[in-house]
mmCIF file of C-alpha atoms in Angstrom:
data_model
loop_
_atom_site.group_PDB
_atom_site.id
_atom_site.type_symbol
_atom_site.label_atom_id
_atom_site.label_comp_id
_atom_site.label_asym_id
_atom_site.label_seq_id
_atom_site.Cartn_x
_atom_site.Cartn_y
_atom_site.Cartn_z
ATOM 1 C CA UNK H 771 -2.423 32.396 -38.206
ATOM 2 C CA UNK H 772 0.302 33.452 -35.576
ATOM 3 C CA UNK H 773 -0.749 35.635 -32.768
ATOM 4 C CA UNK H 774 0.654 38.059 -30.237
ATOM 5 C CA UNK H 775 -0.901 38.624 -26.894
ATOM 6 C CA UNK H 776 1.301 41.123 -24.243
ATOM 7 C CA UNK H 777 0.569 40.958 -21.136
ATOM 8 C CA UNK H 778 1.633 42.385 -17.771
ATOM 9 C CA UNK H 779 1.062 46.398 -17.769
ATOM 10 C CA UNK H 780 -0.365 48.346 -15.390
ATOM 11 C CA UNK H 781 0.476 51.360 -12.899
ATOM 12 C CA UNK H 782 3.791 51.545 -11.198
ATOM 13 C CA UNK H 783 5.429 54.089 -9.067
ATOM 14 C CA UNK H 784 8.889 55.905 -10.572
ATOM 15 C CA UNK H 785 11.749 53.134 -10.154
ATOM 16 C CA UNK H 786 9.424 50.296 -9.739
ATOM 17 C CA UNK H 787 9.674 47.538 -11.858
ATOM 18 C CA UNK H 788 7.311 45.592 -14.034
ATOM 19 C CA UNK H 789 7.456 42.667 -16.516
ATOM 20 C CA UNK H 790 5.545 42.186 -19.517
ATOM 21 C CA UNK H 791 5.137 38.655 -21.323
ATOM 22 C CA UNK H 792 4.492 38.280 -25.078
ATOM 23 C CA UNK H 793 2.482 35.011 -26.092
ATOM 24 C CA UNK H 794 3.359 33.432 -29.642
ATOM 25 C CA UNK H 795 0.551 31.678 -31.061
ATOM 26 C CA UNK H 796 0.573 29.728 -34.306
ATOM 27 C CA UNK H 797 3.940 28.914 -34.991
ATOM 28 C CA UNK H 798 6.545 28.462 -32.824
ATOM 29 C CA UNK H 799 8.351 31.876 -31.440
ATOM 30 C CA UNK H 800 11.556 30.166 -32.156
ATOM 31 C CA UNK H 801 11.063 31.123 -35.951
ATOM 32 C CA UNK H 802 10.758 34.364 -34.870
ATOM 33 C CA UNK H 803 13.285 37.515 -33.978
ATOM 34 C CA UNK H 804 10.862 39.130 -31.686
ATOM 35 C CA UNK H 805 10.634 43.156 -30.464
ATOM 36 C CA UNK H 806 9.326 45.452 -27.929
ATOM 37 C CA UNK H 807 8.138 48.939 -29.449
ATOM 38 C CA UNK H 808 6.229 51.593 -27.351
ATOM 39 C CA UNK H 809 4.179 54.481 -28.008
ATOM 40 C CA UNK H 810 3.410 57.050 -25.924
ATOM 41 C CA UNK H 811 -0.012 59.819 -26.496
ATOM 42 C CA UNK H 812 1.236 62.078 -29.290
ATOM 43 C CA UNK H 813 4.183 60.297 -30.155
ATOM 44 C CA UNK H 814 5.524 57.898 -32.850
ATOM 45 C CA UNK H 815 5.755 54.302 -32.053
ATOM 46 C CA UNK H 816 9.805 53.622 -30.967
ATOM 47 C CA UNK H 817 12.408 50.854 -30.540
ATOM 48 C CA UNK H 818 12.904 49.154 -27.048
ATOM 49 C CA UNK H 819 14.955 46.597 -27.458
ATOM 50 C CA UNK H 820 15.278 43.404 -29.914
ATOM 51 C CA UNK H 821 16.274 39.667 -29.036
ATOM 52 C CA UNK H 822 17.155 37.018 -31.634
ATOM 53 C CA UNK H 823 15.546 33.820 -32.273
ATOM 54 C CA UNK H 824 17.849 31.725 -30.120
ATOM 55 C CA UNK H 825 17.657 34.824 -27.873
ATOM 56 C CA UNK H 826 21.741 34.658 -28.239
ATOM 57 C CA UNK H 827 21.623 38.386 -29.117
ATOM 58 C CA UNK H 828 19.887 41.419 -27.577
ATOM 59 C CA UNK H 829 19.792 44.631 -28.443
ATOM 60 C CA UNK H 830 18.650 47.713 -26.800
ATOM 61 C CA UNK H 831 17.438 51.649 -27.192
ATOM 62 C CA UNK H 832 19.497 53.985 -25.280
ATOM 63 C CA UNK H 833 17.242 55.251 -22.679
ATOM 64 C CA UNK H 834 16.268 52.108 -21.424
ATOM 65 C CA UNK H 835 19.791 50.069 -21.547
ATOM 66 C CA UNK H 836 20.710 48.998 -18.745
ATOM 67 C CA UNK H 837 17.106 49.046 -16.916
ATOM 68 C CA UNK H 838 15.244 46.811 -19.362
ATOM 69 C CA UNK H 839 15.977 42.826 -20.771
ATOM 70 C CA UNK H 840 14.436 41.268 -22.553
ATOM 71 C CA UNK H 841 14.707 37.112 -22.659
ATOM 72 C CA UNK H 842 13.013 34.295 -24.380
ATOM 73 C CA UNK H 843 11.452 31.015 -23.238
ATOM 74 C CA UNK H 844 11.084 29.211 -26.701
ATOM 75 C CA UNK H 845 9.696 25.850 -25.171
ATOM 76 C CA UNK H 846 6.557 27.977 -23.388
ATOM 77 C CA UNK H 847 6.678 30.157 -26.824
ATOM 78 C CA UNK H 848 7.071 33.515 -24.941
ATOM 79 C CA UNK H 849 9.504 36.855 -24.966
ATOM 80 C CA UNK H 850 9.297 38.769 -21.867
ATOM 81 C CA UNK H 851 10.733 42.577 -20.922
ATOM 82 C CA UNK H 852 11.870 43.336 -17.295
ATOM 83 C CA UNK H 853 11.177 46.141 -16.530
ATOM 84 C CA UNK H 854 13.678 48.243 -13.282
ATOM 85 C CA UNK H 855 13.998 51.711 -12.440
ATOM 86 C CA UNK H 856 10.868 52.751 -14.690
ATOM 87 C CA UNK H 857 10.402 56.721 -14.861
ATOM 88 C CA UNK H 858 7.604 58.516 -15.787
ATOM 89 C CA UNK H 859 8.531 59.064 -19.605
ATOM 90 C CA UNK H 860 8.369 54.876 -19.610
ATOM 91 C CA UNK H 861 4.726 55.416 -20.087
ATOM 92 C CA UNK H 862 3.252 54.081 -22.857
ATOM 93 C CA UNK H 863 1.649 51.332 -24.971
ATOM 94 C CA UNK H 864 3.991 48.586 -25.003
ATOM 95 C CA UNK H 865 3.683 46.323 -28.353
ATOM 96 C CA UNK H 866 6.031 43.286 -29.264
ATOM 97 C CA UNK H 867 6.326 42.056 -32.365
ATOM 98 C CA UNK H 868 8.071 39.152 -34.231
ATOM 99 C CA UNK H 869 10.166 39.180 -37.792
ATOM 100 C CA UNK H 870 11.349 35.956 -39.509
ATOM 101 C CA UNK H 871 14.547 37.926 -39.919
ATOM 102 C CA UNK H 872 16.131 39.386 -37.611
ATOM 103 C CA UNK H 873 18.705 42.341 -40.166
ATOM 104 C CA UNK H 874 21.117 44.748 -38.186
ATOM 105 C CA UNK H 875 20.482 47.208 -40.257
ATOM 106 C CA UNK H 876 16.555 47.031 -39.839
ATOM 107 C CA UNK H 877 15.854 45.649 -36.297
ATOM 108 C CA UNK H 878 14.740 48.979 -34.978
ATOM 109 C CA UNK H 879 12.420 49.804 -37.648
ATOM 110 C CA UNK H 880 8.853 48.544 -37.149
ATOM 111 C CA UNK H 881 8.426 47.956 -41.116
ATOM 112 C CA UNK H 882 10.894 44.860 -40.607
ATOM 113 C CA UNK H 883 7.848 42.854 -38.290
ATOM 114 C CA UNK H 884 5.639 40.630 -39.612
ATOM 115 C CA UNK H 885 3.412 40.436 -36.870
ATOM 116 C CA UNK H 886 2.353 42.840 -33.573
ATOM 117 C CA UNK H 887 0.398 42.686 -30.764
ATOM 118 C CA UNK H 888 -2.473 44.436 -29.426
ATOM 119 C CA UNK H 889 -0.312 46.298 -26.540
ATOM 120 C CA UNK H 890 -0.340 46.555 -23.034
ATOM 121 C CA UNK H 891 -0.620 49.752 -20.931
ATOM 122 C CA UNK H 892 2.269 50.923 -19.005
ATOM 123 C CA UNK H 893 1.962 53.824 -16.772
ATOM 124 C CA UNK H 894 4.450 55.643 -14.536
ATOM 125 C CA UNK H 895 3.811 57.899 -11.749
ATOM 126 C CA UNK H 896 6.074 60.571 -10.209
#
């Protein structure tokens, strides 16, 4: 049974920085392509940025390139997300999730995960 466990949220001012860490459980997270989705109150769960098994390959959602990364430590089986410059509209429930494949053309789609998190609360003041 493979398990996710985030960890990290909590309250931040704007442009303060957090990171959140994403424990795989069960297998190793090395046969995993693993994600970061949020989801703000009212609002459909969206894309944050995708790494590759090796972690050779990242890719990001607009809005946040260039603030967030996301890495891999396959030998303690966890993905983090570094979080800089965090605004207000960063707040949300931040889940990751892992694929066995890792497809450009579905890597921002949450259908293409085989497992998620519970999610970990990230909140922004202004």
């Amino acid at each position: 049974q493979v398990h996710l466990v985030e960890s990290g949220g909590g309250l931040v001012q704007a442009g303060g920085s957090l990171r959140l860490s994403c424990g795989v459980s069960g297998r190793t997270s090395e046969d995993f392509a693993m994600a970061w989705f949020r989801q703000a109150p009212g609002k459909e769960r969206e894309f944050v940025g995708a790494v590759t098994h090796k972690g050779r390959h990242t890719e990001y959602e607009g809005s946040v390139m260039g603030r967030f990364t996301i890495s891999r430590d396959n030998s303690k089986n966890t993905v983090y997300l570094q979080m800089n410059g965090l605004k207000p509209e960063d707040t949300a429930v931040y889940f990751c999730a892992a694929a066995f494949i890792f497809s450009l053309g579905q890597y921002r789609n949450a259908v293409a995960y085989d497992y998620w998190g519970q999610g970990t609360q990230v909140t922004v003041s202004s």
